[in-house]
């Protein structure tokens, strides 16, 4: 069976992917690549997984790192969406992933970037879930390509954020998996990631404030 997706009906987009609601399962999303394989570069010959998987290397890296986390923790991390395999679509192979939704309403959770848009919600209420997210990432040695405000969803219970879930960019996309294999390098990256996140949230908050109270 091939699932038909309307290219104009994407609910989100990730790093090179379009994201759609699954037409038959309201708890699932389907990710498809926006473009197919590109001509090989000279540097690709130094990266066996890029030669083997092409554009699908992104999914390979995600699954590989997810399995690392399962081995380390013995359970599915609650700060990541779960993976449910693949399906054929009219736009090419699709990856099935858990749809992150708010606790009470069942609506698709907003990203931190969306959460901070006017009318803004309380930045202070994000503090505890953010601290908890970073604690779990540090504890498990999880690695992400980039922790940015558009990659993190805010799961709400009523008007209160309860937890944060990183929905894109899982895994290490370098030739040498330094952050995955060396705790001290992972700790250095965590400090940098924390600083970047705090700076991005502060900038987003400042932008909202200036929009509400123009000079």
Tab-separated table of C-alpha atoms in Angstrom:
chain	number	residue	atom	x	y	z
A	1	UNK	CA	0.000	0.000	0.000
A	2	UNK	CA	1.186	3.506	-0.812
A	3	UNK	CA	0.090	6.404	1.394
A	4	UNK	CA	-0.860	9.526	-0.546
A	5	UNK	CA	0.461	12.779	0.904
A	6	UNK	CA	-0.317	16.287	-0.302
A	7	UNK	CA	3.029	18.116	-0.630
A	8	UNK	CA	1.288	21.344	0.440
A	9	UNK	CA	-0.186	19.788	3.597
A	10	UNK	CA	3.039	19.404	5.601
A	11	UNK	CA	2.591	20.316	9.268
A	12	UNK	CA	6.302	20.947	9.828
A	13	UNK	CA	9.690	20.585	8.229
A	14	UNK	CA	12.970	19.329	9.597
A	15	UNK	CA	16.522	19.123	8.325
A	16	UNK	CA	15.800	18.339	4.675
A	17	UNK	CA	12.472	16.649	5.503
A	18	UNK	CA	8.771	17.398	5.282
A	19	UNK	CA	6.536	16.211	8.118
A	20	UNK	CA	2.914	15.116	7.641
A	21	UNK	CA	0.094	13.837	9.801
A	22	UNK	CA	-0.462	10.140	9.144
A	23	UNK	CA	-3.826	9.936	7.348
A	24	UNK	CA	-4.876	6.769	9.204
A	25	UNK	CA	-3.188	7.006	12.612
A	26	UNK	CA	-3.618	10.257	14.514
A	27	UNK	CA	-0.758	9.456	16.920
A	28	UNK	CA	1.828	9.191	14.139
A	29	UNK	CA	3.698	11.546	11.827
A	30	UNK	CA	5.368	10.712	8.520
A	31	UNK	CA	8.724	12.237	7.572
A	32	UNK	CA	9.811	12.264	3.928
A	33	UNK	CA	12.869	13.804	2.323
A	34	UNK	CA	12.362	16.977	0.330
A	35	UNK	CA	15.025	15.966	-2.192
A	36	UNK	CA	16.508	12.706	-3.332
A	37	UNK	CA	20.160	11.693	-3.460
A	38	UNK	CA	22.611	14.281	-4.779
A	39	UNK	CA	25.702	13.524	-6.893
A	40	UNK	CA	28.535	12.145	-4.756
A	41	UNK	CA	31.270	14.513	-3.630
A	42	UNK	CA	34.917	13.628	-3.178
A	43	UNK	CA	34.487	13.927	0.607
A	44	UNK	CA	31.749	11.278	0.494
A	45	UNK	CA	34.367	8.616	-0.223
A	46	UNK	CA	35.755	9.237	3.263
A	47	UNK	CA	32.339	8.544	4.780
A	48	UNK	CA	31.252	4.931	4.133
A	49	UNK	CA	27.769	5.435	5.587
A	50	UNK	CA	27.128	8.368	3.258
A	51	UNK	CA	28.115	6.230	0.265
A	52	UNK	CA	25.953	3.341	1.449
A	53	UNK	CA	22.810	5.214	2.488
A	54	UNK	CA	22.850	8.521	0.616
A	55	UNK	CA	20.062	10.782	1.897
A	56	UNK	CA	18.850	7.957	4.160
A	57	UNK	CA	22.067	8.275	6.186
A	58	UNK	CA	20.174	10.709	8.424
A	59	UNK	CA	17.689	7.997	9.411
A	60	UNK	CA	20.484	5.453	9.801
A	61	UNK	CA	22.341	7.748	12.223
A	62	UNK	CA	19.154	8.455	14.194
A	63	UNK	CA	18.310	4.766	14.589
A	64	UNK	CA	21.886	3.856	15.453
A	65	UNK	CA	22.078	6.481	18.190
A	66	UNK	CA	18.605	5.593	19.496
A	67	UNK	CA	19.773	1.981	19.880
A	68	UNK	CA	22.845	3.217	21.771
A	69	UNK	CA	20.517	4.970	24.200
A	70	UNK	CA	18.372	1.846	24.595
A	71	UNK	CA	21.503	-0.138	25.480
A	72	UNK	CA	22.699	2.483	27.956
A	73	UNK	CA	19.386	3.130	29.701
A	74	UNK	CA	17.357	-0.039	29.140
A	75	UNK	CA	14.261	1.959	28.156
A	76	UNK	CA	12.847	4.339	25.549
A	77	UNK	CA	13.885	7.918	26.441
A	78	UNK	CA	10.882	10.130	27.181
A	79	UNK	CA	12.652	13.183	25.729
A	80	UNK	CA	12.597	11.639	22.224
A	81	UNK	CA	9.731	10.589	19.946
A	82	UNK	CA	9.496	6.852	19.364
A	83	UNK	CA	10.217	5.304	15.966
A	84	UNK	CA	7.633	3.086	14.265
A	85	UNK	CA	9.357	1.971	11.062
A	86	UNK	CA	8.726	2.987	7.465
A	87	UNK	CA	5.933	3.224	4.888
A	88	UNK	CA	5.694	3.810	1.147
A	89	UNK	CA	4.303	7.200	0.129
A	90	UNK	CA	3.783	8.970	-3.192
A	91	UNK	CA	6.663	11.269	-2.131
A	92	UNK	CA	9.070	8.402	-1.497
A	93	UNK	CA	9.807	6.247	1.563
A	94	UNK	CA	8.422	7.743	4.766
A	95	UNK	CA	9.675	7.388	8.328
A	96	UNK	CA	6.946	6.861	10.952
A	97	UNK	CA	7.487	8.663	14.247
A	98	UNK	CA	5.446	9.405	17.349
A	99	UNK	CA	3.430	12.626	17.242
A	100	UNK	CA	4.204	14.640	20.373
A	101	UNK	CA	0.926	16.012	21.754
A	102	UNK	CA	-0.248	18.016	24.748
A	103	UNK	CA	-1.509	15.980	27.695
A	104	UNK	CA	-5.075	17.269	28.025
A	105	UNK	CA	-6.035	18.438	24.548
A	106	UNK	CA	-4.223	15.877	22.408
A	107	UNK	CA	-3.184	18.697	20.069
A	108	UNK	CA	0.227	18.571	18.444
A	109	UNK	CA	2.683	20.248	20.815
A	110	UNK	CA	4.278	23.527	19.820
A	111	UNK	CA	7.998	23.981	19.472
A	112	UNK	CA	9.812	26.249	21.916
A	113	UNK	CA	10.098	28.771	19.085
A	114	UNK	CA	6.306	28.746	18.621
A	115	UNK	CA	5.702	28.782	22.384
A	116	UNK	CA	7.641	32.045	22.685
A	117	UNK	CA	5.824	33.867	19.878
A	118	UNK	CA	3.295	36.614	20.690
A	119	UNK	CA	1.240	36.426	22.761
A	120	UNK	CA	4.174	34.959	24.716
A	121	UNK	CA	3.863	32.319	27.373
A	122	UNK	CA	5.892	32.383	30.582
A	123	UNK	CA	9.608	31.858	29.927
A	124	UNK	CA	10.066	31.178	33.647
A	125	UNK	CA	7.786	28.124	33.382
A	126	UNK	CA	10.152	26.659	30.785
A	127	UNK	CA	13.050	26.694	33.244
A	128	UNK	CA	12.266	23.483	35.151
A	129	UNK	CA	11.459	21.361	32.031
A	130	UNK	CA	14.614	22.693	30.327
A	131	UNK	CA	16.805	21.819	33.311
A	132	UNK	CA	15.264	18.330	33.382
A	133	UNK	CA	15.804	17.834	29.630
A	134	UNK	CA	19.474	18.814	29.853
A	135	UNK	CA	19.941	16.595	32.918
A	136	UNK	CA	18.614	13.547	31.044
A	137	UNK	CA	20.694	14.271	27.936
A	138	UNK	CA	23.805	14.565	30.117
A	139	UNK	CA	22.958	11.416	32.070
A	140	UNK	CA	22.337	9.278	28.984
A	141	UNK	CA	25.101	10.711	26.811
A	142	UNK	CA	22.574	11.598	24.097
A	143	UNK	CA	23.964	13.562	21.148
A	144	UNK	CA	22.180	15.956	18.791
A	145	UNK	CA	23.258	17.739	15.646
A	146	UNK	CA	21.783	20.960	17.026
A	147	UNK	CA	19.566	21.765	19.979
A	148	UNK	CA	17.621	24.708	18.616
A	149	UNK	CA	14.243	26.157	19.521
A	150	UNK	CA	12.543	24.676	16.438
A	151	UNK	CA	13.701	21.131	17.263
A	152	UNK	CA	12.257	20.996	20.794
A	153	UNK	CA	8.551	20.546	21.541
A	154	UNK	CA	6.831	21.814	24.681
A	155	UNK	CA	4.340	19.274	26.059
A	156	UNK	CA	1.620	21.177	27.895
A	157	UNK	CA	-0.823	20.151	30.618
A	158	UNK	CA	-3.403	22.909	30.507
A	159	UNK	CA	-1.374	26.130	30.574
A	160	UNK	CA	1.711	24.555	32.160
A	161	UNK	CA	4.729	23.052	30.341
A	162	UNK	CA	5.349	19.549	31.705
A	163	UNK	CA	8.309	18.294	29.646
A	164	UNK	CA	10.389	19.010	26.559
A	165	UNK	CA	10.922	16.550	23.697
A	166	UNK	CA	13.658	16.860	21.054
A	167	UNK	CA	12.026	15.924	17.746
A	168	UNK	CA	14.850	16.329	15.237
A	169	UNK	CA	18.624	16.099	14.852
A	170	UNK	CA	19.357	13.010	16.961
A	171	UNK	CA	22.815	11.490	16.515
A	172	UNK	CA	26.346	12.441	15.597
A	173	UNK	CA	27.049	13.211	11.943
A	174	UNK	CA	30.849	13.345	12.086
A	175	UNK	CA	33.510	10.886	10.934
A	176	UNK	CA	34.830	10.443	14.479
A	177	UNK	CA	32.050	9.916	17.046
A	178	UNK	CA	33.824	11.828	19.780
A	179	UNK	CA	30.768	13.059	21.694
A	180	UNK	CA	29.184	9.596	21.608
A	181	UNK	CA	32.263	7.743	22.836
A	182	UNK	CA	34.019	10.124	25.220
A	183	UNK	CA	32.139	11.423	28.250
A	184	UNK	CA	34.443	14.405	28.811
A	185	UNK	CA	33.924	15.602	25.220
A	186	UNK	CA	30.173	15.116	25.635
A	187	UNK	CA	30.310	17.238	28.809
A	188	UNK	CA	32.101	20.028	26.944
A	189	UNK	CA	29.468	19.925	24.213
A	190	UNK	CA	26.686	19.964	26.817
A	191	UNK	CA	28.018	23.183	28.351
A	192	UNK	CA	28.112	24.804	24.928
A	193	UNK	CA	24.634	23.505	24.023
A	194	UNK	CA	23.189	24.811	27.303
A	195	UNK	CA	24.685	28.264	26.728
A	196	UNK	CA	23.382	28.368	23.142
A	197	UNK	CA	19.880	27.344	24.223
A	198	UNK	CA	19.737	29.939	26.988
A	199	UNK	CA	20.986	32.623	24.586
A	200	UNK	CA	18.434	31.663	21.932
A	201	UNK	CA	15.590	31.746	24.466
A	202	UNK	CA	16.751	35.146	25.742
A	203	UNK	CA	16.900	36.524	22.180
A	204	UNK	CA	13.440	35.136	21.397
A	205	UNK	CA	12.062	36.684	24.584
A	206	UNK	CA	13.681	40.033	23.760
A	207	UNK	CA	12.190	39.951	20.254
A	208	UNK	CA	8.713	39.347	21.652
A	209	UNK	CA	9.109	42.148	24.195
A	210	UNK	CA	10.275	44.645	21.557
A	211	UNK	CA	7.349	43.668	19.334
A	212	UNK	CA	4.877	44.301	22.158
A	213	UNK	CA	6.492	47.522	23.321
A	214	UNK	CA	8.011	49.258	20.274
A	215	UNK	CA	10.526	52.009	20.911
